[in-house]
PDB file of C-alpha atoms in Angstrom:
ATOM      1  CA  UNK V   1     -41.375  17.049   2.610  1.00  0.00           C
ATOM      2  CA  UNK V   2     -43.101  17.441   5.664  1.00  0.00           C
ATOM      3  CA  UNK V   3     -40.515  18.878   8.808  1.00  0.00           C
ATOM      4  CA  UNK V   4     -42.241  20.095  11.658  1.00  0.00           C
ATOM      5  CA  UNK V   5     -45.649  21.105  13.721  1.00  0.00           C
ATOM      6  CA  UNK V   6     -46.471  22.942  16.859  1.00  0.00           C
ATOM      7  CA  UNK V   7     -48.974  21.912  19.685  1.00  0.00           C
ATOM      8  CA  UNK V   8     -51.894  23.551  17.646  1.00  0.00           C
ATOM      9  CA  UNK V   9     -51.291  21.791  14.496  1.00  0.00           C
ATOM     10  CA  UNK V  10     -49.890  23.353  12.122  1.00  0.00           C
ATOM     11  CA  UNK V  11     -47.447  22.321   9.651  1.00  0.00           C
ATOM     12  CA  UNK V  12     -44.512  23.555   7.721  1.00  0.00           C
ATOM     13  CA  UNK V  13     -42.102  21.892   5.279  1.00  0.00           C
ATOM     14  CA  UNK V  14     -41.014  22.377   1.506  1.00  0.00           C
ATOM     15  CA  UNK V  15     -42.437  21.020  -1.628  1.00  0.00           C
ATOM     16  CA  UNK V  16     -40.783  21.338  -5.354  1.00  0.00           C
ATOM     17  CA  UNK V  17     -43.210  23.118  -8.076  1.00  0.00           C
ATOM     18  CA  UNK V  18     -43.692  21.404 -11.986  1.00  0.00           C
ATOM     19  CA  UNK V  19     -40.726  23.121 -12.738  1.00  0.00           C
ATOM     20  CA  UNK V  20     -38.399  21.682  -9.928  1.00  0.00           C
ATOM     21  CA  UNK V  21     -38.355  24.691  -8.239  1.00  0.00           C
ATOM     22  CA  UNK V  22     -38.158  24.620  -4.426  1.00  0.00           C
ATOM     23  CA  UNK V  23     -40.814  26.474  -2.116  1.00  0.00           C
ATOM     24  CA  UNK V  24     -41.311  26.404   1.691  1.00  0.00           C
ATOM     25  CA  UNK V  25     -45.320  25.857   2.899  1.00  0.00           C
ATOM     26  CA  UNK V  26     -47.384  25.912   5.763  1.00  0.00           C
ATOM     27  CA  UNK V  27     -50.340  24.088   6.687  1.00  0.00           C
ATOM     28  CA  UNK V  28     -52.907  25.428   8.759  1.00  0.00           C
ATOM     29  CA  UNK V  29     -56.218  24.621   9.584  1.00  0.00           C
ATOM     30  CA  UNK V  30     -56.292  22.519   6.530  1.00  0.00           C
ATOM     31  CA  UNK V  31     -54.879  25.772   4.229  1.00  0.00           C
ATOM     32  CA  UNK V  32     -51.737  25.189   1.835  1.00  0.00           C
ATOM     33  CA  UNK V  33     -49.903  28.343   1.691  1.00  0.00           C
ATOM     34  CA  UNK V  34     -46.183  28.376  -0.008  1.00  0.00           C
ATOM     35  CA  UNK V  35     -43.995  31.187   0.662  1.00  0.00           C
ATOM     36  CA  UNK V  36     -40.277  31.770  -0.437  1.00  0.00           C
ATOM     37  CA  UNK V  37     -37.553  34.058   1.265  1.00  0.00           C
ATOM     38  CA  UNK V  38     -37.525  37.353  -1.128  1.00  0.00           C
ATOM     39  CA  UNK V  39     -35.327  36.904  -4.073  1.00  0.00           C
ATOM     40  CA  UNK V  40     -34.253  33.419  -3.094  1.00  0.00           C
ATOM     41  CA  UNK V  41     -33.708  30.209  -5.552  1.00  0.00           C
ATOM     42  CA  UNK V  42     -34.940  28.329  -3.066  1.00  0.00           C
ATOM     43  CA  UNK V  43     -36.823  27.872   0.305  1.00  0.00           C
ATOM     44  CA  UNK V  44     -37.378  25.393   3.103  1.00  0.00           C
ATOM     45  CA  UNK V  45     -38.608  25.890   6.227  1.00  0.00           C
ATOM     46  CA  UNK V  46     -37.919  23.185   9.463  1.00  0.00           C
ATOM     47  CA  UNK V  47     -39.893  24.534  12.411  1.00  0.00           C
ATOM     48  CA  UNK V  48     -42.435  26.336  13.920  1.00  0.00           C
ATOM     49  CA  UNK V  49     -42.868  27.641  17.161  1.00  0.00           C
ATOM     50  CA  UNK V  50     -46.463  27.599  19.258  1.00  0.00           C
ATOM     51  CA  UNK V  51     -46.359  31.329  18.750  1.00  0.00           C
ATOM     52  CA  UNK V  52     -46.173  30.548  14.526  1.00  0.00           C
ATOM     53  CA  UNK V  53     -42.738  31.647  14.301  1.00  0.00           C
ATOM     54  CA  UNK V  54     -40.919  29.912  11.487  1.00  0.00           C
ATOM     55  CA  UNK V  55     -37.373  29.150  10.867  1.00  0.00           C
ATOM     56  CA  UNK V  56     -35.698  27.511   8.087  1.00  0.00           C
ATOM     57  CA  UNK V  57     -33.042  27.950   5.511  1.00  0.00           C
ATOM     58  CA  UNK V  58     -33.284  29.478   1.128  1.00  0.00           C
ATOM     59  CA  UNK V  59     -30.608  30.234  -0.663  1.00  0.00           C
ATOM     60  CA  UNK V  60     -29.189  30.866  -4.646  1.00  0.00           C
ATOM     61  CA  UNK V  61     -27.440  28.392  -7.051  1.00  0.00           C
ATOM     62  CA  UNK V  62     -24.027  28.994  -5.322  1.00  0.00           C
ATOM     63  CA  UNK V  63     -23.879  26.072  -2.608  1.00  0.00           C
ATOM     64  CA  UNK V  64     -24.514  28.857  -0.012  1.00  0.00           C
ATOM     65  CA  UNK V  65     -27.423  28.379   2.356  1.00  0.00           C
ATOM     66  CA  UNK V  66     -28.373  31.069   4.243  1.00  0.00           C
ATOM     67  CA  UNK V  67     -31.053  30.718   7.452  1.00  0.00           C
ATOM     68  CA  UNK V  68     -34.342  32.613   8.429  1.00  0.00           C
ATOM     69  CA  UNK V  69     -36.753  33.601  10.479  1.00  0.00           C
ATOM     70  CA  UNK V  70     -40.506  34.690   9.469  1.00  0.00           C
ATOM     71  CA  UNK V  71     -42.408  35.689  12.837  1.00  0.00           C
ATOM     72  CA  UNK V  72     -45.169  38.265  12.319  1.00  0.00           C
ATOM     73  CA  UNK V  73     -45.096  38.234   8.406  1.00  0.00           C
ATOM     74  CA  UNK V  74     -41.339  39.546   8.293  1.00  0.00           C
ATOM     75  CA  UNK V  75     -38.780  37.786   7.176  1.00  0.00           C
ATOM     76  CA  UNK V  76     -34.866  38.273   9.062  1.00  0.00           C
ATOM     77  CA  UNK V  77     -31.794  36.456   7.701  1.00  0.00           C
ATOM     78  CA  UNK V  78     -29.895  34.479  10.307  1.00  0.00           C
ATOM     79  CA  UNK V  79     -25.888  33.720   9.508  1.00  0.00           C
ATOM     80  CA  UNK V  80     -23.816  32.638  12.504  1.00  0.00           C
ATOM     81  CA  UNK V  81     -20.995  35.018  13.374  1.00  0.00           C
ATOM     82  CA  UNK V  82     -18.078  34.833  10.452  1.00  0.00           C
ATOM     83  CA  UNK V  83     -20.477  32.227   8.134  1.00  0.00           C
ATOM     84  CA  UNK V  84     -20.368  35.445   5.089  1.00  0.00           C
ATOM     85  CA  UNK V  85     -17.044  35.594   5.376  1.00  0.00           C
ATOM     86  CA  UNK V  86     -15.895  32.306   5.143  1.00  0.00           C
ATOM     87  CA  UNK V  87     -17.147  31.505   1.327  1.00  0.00           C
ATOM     88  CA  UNK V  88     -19.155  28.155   0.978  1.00  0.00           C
ATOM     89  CA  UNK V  89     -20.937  28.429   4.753  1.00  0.00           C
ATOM     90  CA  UNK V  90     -24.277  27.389   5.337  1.00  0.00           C
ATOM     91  CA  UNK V  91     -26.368  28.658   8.074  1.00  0.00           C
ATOM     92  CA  UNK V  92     -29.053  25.786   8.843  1.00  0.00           C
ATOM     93  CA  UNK V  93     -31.875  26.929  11.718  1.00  0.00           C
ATOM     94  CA  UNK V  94     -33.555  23.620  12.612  1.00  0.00           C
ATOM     95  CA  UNK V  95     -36.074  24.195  15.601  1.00  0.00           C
ATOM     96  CA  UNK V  96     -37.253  26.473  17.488  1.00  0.00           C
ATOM     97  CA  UNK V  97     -38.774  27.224  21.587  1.00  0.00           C
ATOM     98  CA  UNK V  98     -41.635  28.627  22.318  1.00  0.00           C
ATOM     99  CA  UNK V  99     -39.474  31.989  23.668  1.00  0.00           C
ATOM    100  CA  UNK V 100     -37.789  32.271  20.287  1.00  0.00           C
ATOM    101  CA  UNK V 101     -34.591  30.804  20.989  1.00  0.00           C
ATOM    102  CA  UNK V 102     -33.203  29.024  17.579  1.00  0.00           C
ATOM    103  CA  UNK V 103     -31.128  25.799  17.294  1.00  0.00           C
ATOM    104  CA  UNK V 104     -29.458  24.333  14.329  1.00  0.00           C
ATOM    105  CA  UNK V 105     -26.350  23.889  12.344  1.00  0.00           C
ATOM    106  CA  UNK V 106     -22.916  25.768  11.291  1.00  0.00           C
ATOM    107  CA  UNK V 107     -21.806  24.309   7.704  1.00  0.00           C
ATOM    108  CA  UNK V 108     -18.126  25.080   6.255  1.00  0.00           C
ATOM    109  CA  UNK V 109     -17.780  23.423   2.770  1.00  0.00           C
ATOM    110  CA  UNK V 110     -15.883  23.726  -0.856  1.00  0.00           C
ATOM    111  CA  UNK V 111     -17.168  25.369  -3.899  1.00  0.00           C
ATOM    112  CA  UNK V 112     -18.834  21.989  -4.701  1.00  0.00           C
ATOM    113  CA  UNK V 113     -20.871  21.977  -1.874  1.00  0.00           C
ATOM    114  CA  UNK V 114     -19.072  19.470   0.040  1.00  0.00           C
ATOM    115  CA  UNK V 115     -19.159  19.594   3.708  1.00  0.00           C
ATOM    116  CA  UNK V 116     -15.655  20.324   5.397  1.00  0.00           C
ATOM    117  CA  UNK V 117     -17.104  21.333   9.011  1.00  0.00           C
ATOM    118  CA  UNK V 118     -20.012  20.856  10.971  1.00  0.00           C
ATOM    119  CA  UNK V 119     -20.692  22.416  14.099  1.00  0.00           C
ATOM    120  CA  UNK V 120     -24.425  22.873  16.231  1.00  0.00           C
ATOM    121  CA  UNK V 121     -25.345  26.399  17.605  1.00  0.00           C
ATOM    122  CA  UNK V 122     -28.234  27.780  19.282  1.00  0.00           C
ATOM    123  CA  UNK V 123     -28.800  31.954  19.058  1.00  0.00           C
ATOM    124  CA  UNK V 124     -30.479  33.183  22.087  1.00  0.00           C
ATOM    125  CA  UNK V 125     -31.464  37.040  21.107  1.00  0.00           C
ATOM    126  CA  UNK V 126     -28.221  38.450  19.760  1.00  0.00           C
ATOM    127  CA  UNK V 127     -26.222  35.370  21.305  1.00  0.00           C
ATOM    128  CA  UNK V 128     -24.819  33.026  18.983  1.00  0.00           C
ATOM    129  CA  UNK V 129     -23.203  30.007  21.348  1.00  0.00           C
ATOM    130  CA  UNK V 130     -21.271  27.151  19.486  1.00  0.00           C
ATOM    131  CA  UNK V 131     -20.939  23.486  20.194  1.00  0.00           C
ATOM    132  CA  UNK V 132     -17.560  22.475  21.844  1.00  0.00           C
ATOM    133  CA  UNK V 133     -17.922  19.335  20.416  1.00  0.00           C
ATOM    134  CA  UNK V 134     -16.801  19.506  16.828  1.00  0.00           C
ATOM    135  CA  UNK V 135     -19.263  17.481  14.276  1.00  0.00           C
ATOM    136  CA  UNK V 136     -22.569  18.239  15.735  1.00  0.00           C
ATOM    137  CA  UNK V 137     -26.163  19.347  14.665  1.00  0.00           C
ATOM    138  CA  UNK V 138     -28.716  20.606  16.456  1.00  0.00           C
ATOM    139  CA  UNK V 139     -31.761  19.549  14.716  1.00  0.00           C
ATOM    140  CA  UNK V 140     -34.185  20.276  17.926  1.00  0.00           C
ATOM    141  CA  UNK V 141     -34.667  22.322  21.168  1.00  0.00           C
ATOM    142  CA  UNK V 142     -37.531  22.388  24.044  1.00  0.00           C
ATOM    143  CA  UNK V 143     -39.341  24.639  25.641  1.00  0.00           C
ATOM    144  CA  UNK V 144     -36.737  24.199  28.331  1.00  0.00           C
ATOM    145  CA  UNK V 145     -33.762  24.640  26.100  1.00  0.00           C
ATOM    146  CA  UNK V 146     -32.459  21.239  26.103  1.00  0.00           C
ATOM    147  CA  UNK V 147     -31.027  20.619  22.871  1.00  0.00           C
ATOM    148  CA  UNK V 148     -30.758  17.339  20.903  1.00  0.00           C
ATOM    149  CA  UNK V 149     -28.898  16.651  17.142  1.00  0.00           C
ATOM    150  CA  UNK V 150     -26.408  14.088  15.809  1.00  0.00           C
ATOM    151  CA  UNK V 151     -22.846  13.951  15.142  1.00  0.00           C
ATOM    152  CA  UNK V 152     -20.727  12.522  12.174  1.00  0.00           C
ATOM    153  CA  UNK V 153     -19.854   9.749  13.737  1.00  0.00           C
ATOM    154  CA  UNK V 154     -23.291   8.042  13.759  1.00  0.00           C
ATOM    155  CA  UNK V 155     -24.477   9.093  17.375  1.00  0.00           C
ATOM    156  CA  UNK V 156     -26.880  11.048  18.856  1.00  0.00           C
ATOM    157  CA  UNK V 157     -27.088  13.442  21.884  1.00  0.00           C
ATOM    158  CA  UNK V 158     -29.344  15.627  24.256  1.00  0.00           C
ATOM    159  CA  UNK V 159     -27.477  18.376  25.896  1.00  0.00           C
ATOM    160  CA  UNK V 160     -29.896  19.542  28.922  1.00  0.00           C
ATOM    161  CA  UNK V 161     -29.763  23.263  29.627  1.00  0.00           C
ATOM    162  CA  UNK V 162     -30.338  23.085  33.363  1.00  0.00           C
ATOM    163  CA  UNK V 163     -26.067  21.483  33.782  1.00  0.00           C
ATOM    164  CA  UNK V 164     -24.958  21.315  30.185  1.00  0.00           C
ATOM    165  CA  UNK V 165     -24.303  17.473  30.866  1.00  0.00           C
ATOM    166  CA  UNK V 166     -24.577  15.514  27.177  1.00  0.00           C
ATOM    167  CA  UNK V 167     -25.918  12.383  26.739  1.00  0.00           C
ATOM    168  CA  UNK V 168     -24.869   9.966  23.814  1.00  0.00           C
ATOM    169  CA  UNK V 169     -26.911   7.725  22.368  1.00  0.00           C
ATOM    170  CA  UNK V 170     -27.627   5.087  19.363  1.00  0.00           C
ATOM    171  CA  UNK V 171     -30.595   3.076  18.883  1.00  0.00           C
ATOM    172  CA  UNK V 172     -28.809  -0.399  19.541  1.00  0.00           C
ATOM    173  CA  UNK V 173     -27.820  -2.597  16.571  1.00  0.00           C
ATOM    174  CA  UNK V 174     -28.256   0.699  14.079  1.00  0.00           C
ATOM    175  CA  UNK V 175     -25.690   2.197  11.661  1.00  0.00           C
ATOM    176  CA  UNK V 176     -26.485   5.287  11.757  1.00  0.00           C
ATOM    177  CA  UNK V 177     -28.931   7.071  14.323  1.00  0.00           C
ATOM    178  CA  UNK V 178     -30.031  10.855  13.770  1.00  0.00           C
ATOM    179  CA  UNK V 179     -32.014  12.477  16.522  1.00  0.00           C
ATOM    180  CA  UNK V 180     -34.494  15.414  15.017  1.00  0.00           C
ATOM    181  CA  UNK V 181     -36.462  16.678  17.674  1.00  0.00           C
ATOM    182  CA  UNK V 182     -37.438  16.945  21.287  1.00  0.00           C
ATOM    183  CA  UNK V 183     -40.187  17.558  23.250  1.00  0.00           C
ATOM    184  CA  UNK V 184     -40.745  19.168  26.841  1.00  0.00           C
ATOM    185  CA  UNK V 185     -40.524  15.216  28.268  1.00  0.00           C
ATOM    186  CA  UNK V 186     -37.481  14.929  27.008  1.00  0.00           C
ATOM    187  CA  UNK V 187     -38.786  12.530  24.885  1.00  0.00           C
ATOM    188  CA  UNK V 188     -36.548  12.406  21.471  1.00  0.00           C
ATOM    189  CA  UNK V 189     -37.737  11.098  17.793  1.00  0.00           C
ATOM    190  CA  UNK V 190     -35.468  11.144  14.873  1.00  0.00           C
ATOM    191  CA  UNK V 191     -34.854   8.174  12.440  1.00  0.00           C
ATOM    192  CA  UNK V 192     -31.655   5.545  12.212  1.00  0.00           C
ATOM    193  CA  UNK V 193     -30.205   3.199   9.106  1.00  0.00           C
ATOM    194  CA  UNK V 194     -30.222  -0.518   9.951  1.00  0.00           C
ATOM    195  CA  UNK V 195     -27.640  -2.874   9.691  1.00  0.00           C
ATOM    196  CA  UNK V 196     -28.312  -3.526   6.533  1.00  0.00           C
ATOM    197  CA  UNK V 197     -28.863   0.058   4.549  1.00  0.00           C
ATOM    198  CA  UNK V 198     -33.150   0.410   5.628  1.00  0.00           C
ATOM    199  CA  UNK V 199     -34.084   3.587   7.342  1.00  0.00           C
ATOM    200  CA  UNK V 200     -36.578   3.453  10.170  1.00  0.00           C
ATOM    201  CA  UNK V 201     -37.557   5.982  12.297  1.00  0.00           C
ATOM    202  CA  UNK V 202     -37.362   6.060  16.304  1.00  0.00           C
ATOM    203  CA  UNK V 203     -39.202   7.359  19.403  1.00  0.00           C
ATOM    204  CA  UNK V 204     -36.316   7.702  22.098  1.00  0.00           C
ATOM    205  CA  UNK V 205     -37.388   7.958  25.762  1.00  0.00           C
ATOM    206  CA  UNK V 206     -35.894   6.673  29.308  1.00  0.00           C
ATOM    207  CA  UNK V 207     -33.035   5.590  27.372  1.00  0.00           C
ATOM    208  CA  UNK V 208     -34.971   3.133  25.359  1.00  0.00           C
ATOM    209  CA  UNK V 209     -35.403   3.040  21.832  1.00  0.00           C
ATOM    210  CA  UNK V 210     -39.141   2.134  19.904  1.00  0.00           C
ATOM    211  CA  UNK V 211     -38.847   1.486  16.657  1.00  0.00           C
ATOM    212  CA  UNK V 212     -41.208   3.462  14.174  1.00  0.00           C
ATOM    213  CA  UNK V 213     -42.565   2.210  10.879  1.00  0.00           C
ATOM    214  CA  UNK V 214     -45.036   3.309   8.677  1.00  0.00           C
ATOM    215  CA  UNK V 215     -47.220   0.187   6.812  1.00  0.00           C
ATOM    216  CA  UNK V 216     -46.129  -0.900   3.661  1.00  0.00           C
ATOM    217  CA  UNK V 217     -43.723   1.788   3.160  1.00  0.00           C
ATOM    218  CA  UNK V 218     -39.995   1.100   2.401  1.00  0.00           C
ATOM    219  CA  UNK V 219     -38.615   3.938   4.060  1.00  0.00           C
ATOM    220  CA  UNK V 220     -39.672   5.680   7.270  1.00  0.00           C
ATOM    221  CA  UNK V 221     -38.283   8.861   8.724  1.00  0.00           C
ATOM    222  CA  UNK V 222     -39.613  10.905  11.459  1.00  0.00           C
TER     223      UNK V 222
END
């Protein structure tokens, strides 16, 4: 699975080995490299920055996923305040700015692995800020900071940083529409499930939605 790439190209995302394990990857000037979080069952990674900062999420076989940052060769954990004490959490860093400052998602859930509670949060140094709009995912931030994601009820949003005004949106006529990044235009890509089940990616700028899809293939996502 292919996630994310920065301005100079590269690329990071996961892959599963001949065993069905789980590894996270980057791609750089046409190099493969996997890497895992140390001691982890599993690794994917969602972003990178321009400065090759990486963020993503590994975890064990207990329905607990834990987030990450790699910049300079180390590895940190990332949990949201409370997420270890709370059981079945999941920590889920989905992008990252070009000054280091980390969006993504808060996940409550049973020992199954079922998701109870969703919330979006962006950590800014030390400063963990939650969504006041319950059901939301960050899945993408800016160089500016403005912040897009989806909710559970089949919308989309961009929050911008400058006001903190949110704006809804669906790409018309769509089921389901899930916004999963944003650049310093504003512009916002993501994909969305048609009317009848078919998943199609989008390009979402001036409030107008363009249809993406790949030739031939049954099932785009961007």
């Amino acid at each position: 699975m292919l996630f994310r790439s920065n301005p100079a190209g590269d690329i990071v995302g996961a892959f599963d080995d001949a065993g069905g394990n789980e590894h996270a990857f980057l791609l750089r000037g046409g190099i493969f490299t996997p890497f895992d979080f140390p001691g982890a069952t599993w690794t994917e990674a969602y972003a990178i920055s321009p400065r090759g900062d990486i963020v993503g999420q590994y975890g064990y076989d207990d329905h607990v996923s834990h987030g990450f940052l790699l910049t300079d060769g180390q590895f940190y954990s990332i949990e949201v305040p409370g997420a270890t004490d709370k059981g079945d959490a999941n920590t889920m860093p989905f992008g990252i700015s070009p000054d280091g400052t980390i969006a993504g998602c808060y996940h409550q859930g049973d020992p199954t692995g079922k998701i109870l509670e969703m919330t979006g949060f962006v950590l800014s140094g030390t400063v963990t800020t939650f969504d006041p709009v319950a059901g939301t995912m960050h899945t993408g931030i800016n160089p500016q900071g403005d912040v897009t994601g989806s909710s559970t009820d089949g919308r989309s949003y961009v929050v911008a940083v400058a006001d903190g005004v949110r704006t809804w949106f669906k790409v018309p006529g769509s089921a389901a529409t899930k916004a999963q990044g944003i650049n310093a235009a504003g512009a916002v890509v993501g994909w969305y499930k048609d009317a009848v089940g078919r998943f199609h990616g989008f390009l979402w700028r001036d409030s107008a939605a363009t249809t993406i899809d790949v030739d031939f293939a049954g099932v785009t996502q961007t």
